[in-house]
Coordinates of C-alpha atoms and ligand atoms in Angstrom, one line a residue:
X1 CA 47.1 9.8 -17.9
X2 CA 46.8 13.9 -17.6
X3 CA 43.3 15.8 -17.1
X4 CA 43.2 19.0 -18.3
X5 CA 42.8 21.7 -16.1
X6 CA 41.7 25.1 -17.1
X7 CA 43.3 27.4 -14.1
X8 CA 44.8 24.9 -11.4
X9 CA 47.8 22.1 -13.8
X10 CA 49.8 21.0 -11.2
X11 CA 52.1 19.4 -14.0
X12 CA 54.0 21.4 -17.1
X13 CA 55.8 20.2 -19.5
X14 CA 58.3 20.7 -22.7
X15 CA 59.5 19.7 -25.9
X16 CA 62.9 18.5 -25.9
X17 CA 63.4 18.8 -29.5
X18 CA 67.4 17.6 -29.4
X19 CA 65.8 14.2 -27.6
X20 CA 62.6 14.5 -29.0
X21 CA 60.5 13.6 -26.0
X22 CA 58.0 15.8 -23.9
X23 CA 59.4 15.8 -20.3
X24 CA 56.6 16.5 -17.8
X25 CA 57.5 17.9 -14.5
X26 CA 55.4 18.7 -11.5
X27 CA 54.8 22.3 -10.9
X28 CA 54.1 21.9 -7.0
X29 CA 53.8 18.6 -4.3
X30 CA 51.2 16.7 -5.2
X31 CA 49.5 14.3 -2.8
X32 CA 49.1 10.3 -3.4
X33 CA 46.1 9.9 -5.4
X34 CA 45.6 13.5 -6.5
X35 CA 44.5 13.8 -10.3
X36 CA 47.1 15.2 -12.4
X37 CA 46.7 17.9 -15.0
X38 CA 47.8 19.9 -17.7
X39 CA 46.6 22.0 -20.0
X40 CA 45.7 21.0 -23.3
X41 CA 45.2 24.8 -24.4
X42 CA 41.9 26.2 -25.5
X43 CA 40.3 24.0 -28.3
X44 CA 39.0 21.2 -26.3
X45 CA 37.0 18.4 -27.6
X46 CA 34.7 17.9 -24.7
X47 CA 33.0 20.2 -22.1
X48 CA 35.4 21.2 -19.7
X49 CA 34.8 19.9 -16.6
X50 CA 37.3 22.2 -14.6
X51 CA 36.1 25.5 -16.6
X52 CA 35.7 28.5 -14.1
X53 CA 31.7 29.0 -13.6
X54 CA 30.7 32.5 -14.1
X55 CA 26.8 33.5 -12.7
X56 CA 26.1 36.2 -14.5
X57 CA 25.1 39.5 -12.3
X58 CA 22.2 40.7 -14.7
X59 CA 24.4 42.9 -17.2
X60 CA 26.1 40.1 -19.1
X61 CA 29.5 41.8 -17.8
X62 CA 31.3 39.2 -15.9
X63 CA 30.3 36.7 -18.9
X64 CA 31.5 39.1 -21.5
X65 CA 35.1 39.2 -19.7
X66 CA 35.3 35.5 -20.0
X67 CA 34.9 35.0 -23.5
X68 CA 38.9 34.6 -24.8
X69 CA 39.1 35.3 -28.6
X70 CA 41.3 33.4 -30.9
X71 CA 44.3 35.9 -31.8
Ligands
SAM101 C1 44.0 11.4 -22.0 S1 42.4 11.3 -21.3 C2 42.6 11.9 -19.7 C3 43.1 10.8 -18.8 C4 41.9 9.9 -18.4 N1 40.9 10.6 -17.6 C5 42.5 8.7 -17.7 O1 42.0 8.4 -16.5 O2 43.4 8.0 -18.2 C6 41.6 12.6 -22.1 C7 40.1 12.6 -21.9 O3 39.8 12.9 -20.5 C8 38.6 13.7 -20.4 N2 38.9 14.9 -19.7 C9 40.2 15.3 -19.3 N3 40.1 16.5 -18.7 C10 38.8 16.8 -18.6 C11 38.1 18.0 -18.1 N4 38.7 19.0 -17.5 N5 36.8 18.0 -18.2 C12 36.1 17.0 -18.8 N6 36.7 15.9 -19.3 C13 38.0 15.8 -19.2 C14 38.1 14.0 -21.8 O4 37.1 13.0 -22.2 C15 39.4 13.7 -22.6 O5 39.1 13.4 -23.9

């Protein structure tokens, strides 16, 4: 149903633990037939798609600032 979307969801969503259920709610107005998505965090299972693409200007800089590390 949901895509995952690295930088642009235009759907969140929460636990209600009293109700247990995940209630998804759209974060802005979405046109007919646009794809939704949420994020499904940051240990996909398949090549993301929607990741930003970085070109790398020669000094491995801008690629180096894109790497997130697991904390
Ligand atoms: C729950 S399905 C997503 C909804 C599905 N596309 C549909 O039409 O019902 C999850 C799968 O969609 C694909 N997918 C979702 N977001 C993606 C992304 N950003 N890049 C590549 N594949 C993605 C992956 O294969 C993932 O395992």
């Amino acid at each position: 149903m949901f895509n995952h979307s690295s930088a642009d969801q235009n759907v969140g969503w929460e636990r209600d633990i009293k109700n247990q259920i995940v209630v998804y709610r759209t974060l802005r107005d979405i046109k007919a037939g646009e794809e939704l998505c949420i994020s499904y965090g940051q240990r996909l299972t398949f090549k993301d798609a929607d990741a930003p693409q970085y070109v790398d200007e020669g000094d491995g800089t801008q690629l180096l600032g894109s790497i997130q590390l697991d904390t």
